CSV table of C-alpha atoms in Angstrom, one decimal:
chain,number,residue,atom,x,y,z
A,1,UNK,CA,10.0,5.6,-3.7
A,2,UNK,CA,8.2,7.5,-1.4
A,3,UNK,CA,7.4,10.4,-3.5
A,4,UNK,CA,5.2,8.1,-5.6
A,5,UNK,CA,3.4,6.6,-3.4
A,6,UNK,CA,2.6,9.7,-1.9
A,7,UNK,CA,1.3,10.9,-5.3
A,8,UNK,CA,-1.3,7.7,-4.9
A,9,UNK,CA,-2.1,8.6,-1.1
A,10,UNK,CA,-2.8,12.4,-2.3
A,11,UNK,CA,-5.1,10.7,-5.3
A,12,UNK,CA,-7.0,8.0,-3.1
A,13,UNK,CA,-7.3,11.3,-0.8
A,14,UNK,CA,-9.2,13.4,-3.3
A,15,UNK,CA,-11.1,10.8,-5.0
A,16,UNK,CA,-12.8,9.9,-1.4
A,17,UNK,CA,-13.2,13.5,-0.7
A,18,UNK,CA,-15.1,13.7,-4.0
A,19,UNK,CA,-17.3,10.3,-2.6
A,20,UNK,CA,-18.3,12.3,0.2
A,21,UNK,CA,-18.7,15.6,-1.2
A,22,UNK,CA,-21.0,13.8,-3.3
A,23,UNK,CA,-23.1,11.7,-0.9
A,24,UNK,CA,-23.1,15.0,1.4
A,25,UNK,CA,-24.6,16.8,-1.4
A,26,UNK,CA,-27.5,14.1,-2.7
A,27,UNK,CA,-27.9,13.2,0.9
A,28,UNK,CA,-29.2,17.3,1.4
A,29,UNK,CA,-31.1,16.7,-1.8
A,30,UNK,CA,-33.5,13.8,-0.4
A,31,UNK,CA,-33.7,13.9,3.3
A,32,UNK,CA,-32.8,17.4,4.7
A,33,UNK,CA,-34.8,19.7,1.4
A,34,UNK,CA,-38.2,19.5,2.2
A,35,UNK,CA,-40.6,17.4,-0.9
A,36,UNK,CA,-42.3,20.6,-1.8
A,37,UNK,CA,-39.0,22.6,-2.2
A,38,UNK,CA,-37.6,19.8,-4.1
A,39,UNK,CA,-36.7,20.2,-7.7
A,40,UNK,CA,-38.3,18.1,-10.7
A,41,UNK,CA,-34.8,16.2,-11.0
A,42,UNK,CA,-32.6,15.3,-7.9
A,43,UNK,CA,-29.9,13.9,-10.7
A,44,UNK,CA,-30.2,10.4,-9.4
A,45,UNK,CA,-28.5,9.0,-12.2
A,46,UNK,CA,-25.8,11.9,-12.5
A,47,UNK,CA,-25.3,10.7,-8.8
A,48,UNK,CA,-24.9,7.2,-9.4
A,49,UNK,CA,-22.8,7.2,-12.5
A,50,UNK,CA,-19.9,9.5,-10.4
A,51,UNK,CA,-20.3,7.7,-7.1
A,52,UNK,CA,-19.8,4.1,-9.1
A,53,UNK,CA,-17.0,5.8,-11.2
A,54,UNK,CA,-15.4,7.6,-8.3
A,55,UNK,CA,-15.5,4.1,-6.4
A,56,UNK,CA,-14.0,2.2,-9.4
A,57,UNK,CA,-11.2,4.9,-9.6
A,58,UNK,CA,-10.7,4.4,-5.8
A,59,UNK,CA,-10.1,0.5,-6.6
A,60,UNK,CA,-7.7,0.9,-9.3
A,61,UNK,CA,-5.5,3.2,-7.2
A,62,UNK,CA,-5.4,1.0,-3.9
A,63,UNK,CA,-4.1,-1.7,-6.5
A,64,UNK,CA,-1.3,0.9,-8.1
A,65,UNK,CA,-0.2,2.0,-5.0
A,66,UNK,CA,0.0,-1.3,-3.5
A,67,UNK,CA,2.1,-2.7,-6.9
A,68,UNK,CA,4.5,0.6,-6.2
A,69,UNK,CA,4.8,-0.6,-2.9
A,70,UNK,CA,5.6,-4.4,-3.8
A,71,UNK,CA,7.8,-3.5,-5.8
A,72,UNK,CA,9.6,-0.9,-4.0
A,73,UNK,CA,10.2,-2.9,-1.2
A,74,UNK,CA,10.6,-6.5,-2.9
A,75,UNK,CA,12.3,-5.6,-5.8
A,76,UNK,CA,14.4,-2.3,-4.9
A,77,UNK,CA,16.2,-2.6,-8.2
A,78,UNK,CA,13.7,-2.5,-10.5
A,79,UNK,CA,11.9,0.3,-8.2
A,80,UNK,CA,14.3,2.4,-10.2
A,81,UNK,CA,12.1,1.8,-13.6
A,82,UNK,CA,8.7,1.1,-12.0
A,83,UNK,CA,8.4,3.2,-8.8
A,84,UNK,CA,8.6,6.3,-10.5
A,85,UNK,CA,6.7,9.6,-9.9
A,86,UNK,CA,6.2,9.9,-13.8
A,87,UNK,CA,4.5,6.6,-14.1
A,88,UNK,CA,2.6,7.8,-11.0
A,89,UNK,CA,1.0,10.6,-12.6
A,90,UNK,CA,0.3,8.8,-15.9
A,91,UNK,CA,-1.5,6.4,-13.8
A,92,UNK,CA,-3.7,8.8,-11.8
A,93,UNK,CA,-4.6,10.5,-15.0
A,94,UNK,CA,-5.4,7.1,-17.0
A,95,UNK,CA,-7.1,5.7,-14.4
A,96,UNK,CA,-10.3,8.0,-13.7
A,97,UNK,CA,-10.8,8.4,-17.4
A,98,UNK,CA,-11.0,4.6,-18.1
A,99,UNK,CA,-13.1,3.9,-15.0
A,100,UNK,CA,-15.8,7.2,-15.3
A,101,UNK,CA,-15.9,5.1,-18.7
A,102,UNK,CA,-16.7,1.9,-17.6
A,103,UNK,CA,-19.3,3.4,-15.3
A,104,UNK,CA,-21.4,4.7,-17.8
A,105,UNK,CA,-23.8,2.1,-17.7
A,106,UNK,CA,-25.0,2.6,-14.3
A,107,UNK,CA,-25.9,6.1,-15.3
A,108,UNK,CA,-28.4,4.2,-17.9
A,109,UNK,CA,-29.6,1.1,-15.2
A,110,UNK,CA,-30.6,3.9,-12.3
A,111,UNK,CA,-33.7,5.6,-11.4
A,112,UNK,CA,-35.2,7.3,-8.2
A,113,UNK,CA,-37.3,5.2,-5.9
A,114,UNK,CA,-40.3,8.1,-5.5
A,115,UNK,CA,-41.7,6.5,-2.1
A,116,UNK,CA,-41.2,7.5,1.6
A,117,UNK,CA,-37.5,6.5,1.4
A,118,UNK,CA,-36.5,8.2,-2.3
A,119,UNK,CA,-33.8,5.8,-2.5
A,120,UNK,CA,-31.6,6.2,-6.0
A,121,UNK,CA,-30.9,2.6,-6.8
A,122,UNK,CA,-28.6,1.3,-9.7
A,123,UNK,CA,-28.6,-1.5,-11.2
A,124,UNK,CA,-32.2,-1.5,-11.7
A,125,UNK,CA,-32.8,-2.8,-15.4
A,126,UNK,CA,-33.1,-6.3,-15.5
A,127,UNK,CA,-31.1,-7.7,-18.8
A,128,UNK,CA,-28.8,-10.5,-19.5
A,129,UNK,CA,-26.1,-7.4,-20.7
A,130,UNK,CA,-26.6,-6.1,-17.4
A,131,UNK,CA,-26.0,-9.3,-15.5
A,132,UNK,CA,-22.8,-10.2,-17.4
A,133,UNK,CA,-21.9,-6.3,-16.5
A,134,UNK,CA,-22.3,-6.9,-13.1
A,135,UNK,CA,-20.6,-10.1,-12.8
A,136,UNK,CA,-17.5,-8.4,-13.9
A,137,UNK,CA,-17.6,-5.9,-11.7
A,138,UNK,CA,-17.5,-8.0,-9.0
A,139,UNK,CA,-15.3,-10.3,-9.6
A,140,UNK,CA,-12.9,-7.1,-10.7
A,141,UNK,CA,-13.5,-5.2,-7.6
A,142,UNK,CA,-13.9,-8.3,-5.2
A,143,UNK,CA,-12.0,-11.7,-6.3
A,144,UNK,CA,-9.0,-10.0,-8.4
A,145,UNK,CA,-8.9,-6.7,-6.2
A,146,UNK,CA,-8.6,-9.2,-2.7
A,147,UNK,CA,-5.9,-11.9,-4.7
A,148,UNK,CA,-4.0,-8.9,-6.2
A,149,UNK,CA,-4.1,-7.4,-2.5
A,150,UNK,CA,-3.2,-9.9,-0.3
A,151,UNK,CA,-0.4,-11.3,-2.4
A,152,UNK,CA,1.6,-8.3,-2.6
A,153,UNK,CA,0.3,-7.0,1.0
A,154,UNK,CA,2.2,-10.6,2.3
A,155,UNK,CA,5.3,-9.8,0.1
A,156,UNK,CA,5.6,-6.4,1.4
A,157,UNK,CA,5.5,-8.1,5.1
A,158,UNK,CA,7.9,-10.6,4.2
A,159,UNK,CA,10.5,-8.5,2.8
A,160,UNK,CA,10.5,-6.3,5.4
A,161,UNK,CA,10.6,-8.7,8.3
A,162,UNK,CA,13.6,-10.2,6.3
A,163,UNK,CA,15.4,-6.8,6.2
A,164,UNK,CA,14.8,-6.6,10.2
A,165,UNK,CA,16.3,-9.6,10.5
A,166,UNK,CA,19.3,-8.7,8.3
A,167,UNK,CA,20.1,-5.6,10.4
A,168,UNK,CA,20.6,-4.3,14.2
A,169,UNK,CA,19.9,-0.9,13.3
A,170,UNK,CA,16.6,0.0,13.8
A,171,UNK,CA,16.3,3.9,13.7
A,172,UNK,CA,14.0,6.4,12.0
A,173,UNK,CA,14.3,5.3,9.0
A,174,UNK,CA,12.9,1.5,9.7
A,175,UNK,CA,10.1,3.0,12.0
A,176,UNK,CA,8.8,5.1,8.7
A,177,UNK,CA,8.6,1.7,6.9
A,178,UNK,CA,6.9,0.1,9.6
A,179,UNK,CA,4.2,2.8,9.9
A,180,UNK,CA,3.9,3.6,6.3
A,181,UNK,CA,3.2,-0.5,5.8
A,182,UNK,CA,0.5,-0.8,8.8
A,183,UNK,CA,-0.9,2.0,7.1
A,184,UNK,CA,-1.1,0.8,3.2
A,185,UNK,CA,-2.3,-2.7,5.1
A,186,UNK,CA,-5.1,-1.0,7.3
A,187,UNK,CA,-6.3,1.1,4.1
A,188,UNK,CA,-6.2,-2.1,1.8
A,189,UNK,CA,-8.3,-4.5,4.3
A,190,UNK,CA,-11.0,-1.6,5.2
A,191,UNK,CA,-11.4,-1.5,1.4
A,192,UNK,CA,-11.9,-4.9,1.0
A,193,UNK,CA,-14.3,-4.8,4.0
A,194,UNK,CA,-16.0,-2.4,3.1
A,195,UNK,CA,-16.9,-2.5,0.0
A,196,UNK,CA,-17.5,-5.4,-1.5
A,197,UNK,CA,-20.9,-6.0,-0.5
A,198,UNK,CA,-21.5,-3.4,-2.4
A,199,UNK,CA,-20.8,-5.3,-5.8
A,200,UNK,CA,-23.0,-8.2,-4.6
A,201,UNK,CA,-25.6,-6.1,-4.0
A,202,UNK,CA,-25.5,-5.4,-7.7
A,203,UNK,CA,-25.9,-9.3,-8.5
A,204,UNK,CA,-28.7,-9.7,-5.9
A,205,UNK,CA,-30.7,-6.6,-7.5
A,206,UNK,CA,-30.2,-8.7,-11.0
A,207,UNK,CA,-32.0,-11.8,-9.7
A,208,UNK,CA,-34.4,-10.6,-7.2
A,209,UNK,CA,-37.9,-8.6,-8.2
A,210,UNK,CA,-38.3,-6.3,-5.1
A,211,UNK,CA,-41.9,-6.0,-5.8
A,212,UNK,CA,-42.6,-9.8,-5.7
A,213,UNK,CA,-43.3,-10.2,-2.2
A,214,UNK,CA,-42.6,-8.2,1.3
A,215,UNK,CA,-39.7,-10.5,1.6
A,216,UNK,CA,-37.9,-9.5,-1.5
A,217,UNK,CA,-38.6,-6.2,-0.6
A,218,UNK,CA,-36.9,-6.3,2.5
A,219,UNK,CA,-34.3,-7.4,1.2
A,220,UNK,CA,-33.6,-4.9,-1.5
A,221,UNK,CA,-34.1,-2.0,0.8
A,222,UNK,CA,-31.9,-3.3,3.8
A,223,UNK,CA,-29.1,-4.5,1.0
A,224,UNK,CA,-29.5,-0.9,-0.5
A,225,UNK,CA,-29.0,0.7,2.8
A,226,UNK,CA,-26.4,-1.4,4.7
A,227,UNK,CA,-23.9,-1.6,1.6
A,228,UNK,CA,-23.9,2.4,0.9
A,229,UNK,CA,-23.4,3.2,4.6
A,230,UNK,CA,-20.6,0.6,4.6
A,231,UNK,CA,-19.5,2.2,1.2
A,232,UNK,CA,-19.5,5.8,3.0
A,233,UNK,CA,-17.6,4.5,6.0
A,234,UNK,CA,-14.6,3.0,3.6
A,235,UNK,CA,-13.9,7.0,2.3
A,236,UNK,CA,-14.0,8.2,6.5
A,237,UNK,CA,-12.0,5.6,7.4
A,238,UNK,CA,-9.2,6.1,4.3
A,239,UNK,CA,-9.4,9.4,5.3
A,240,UNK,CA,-7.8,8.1,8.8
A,241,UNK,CA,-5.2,6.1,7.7
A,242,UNK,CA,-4.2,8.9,5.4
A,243,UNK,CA,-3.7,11.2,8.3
A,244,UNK,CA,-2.0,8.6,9.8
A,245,UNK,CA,0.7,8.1,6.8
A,246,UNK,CA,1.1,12.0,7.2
């Protein structure tokens, strides 16, 4: 059981290293290279497509992992068929490909704000395609995500609070479970936290016109810059639990 779930720490580990490999990279790009030494194309869309897709993948981890978890721990028996490292693998390979999928169409709906802030915004084409897009997104990676979480997050708690009851012995082996759950808990909340304002920024980019009025404005850009920093934070602070699981 605890082989696989490492195999889903090790995956949530790279895919956040890629996050901020990337941001580290664009970030360079637009506010450390000086504008004159700047090439014709910063690959603002390249950038957006594999920083949604990377964050999608992300998502569909934290809710495999957790699922091996529930069902390790709830259900030790049929751990035996699901908690395996083979099905582990399968979905660590499955899941980046269907996600970097899905993601194409923010490669399509970005583009490079070319003013004092260069800001490389997605979701910027204004369709009803777009909006349904959008609506999915967030209700996948914010209403079904936080329901899937918290449900099997509370089962994990309960069964383990039950087995403490059931038994005197509380040596290494119960610690491990203990830390191993505070950890898979602290990761799965500071996700939630963290990033979905992200996907409503999305829906508030598909009704608003940031060129209306200085209000809209101000809106976009402070939505645009307090959602990616809380987006960047959620990959440092994974990183922490991580080290914490060991």
């Amino acid at each position: 059981r605890r082989i696989s779930t490492s195999i889903y720490l090790i995956a949530i580990a790279v895919t956040d290293f890629c996050i901020i490999f990337l941001l580290l990279t664009y970030w360079l790009m637009t506010d450390v290279i000086p504008r004159e030494a700047m090439p014709e194309t910063t690959g603002c869309e390249a950038a957006a497509y594999l920083y949604r897709g990377f964050s999608l993948i992300s998502t569909v981890l934290m809710i495999s992992m957790t699922f091996d978890r529930f069902i390790a721990v709830c259900y030790p028996i049929k751990a035996k068929f699901w908690s395996t490292t083979r099905r582990a693998k399968l979905t660590c390979v499955l899941a980046p490909i269907l996600c970097m999928v899905y993601a194409i169409p923010y490669y399509f709906t970005s583009k490079l704000e070319k003013n004092a802030n260069m800001l490389c915004v997605t979701m910027m084409v204004k369709s009803d395609a777009y909006t349904v897009y959008t609506w999915v997104t967030l209700i996948f990676r914010s209403v079904i995500t936080f329901v899937a979480l918290m449900v099997m997050n509370i089962g994990v708690l309960r069964a383990l609070k039950r087995s403490r009851s059931l038994t005197s012995d509380s040596g290494t082996m119960s610690k491990r479970e203990k830390q191993l759950s505070i950890v898979l808990l602290g990761i799965t909340f500071s996700f939630l936290f963290f990033t979905m304002p992200l996907a409503v920024r999305d829906i508030i980019y598909q009704v608003i016109d940031e060129r209306a009025s200085s209000r809209d404005y101000g809106v976009y850009f402070l939505s645009f810059h307090v959602t990616d920093k809380l987006n960047y934070t959620n990959s440092a602070v994974n990183f922490l639990f991580l080290a914490m699981a060991g």
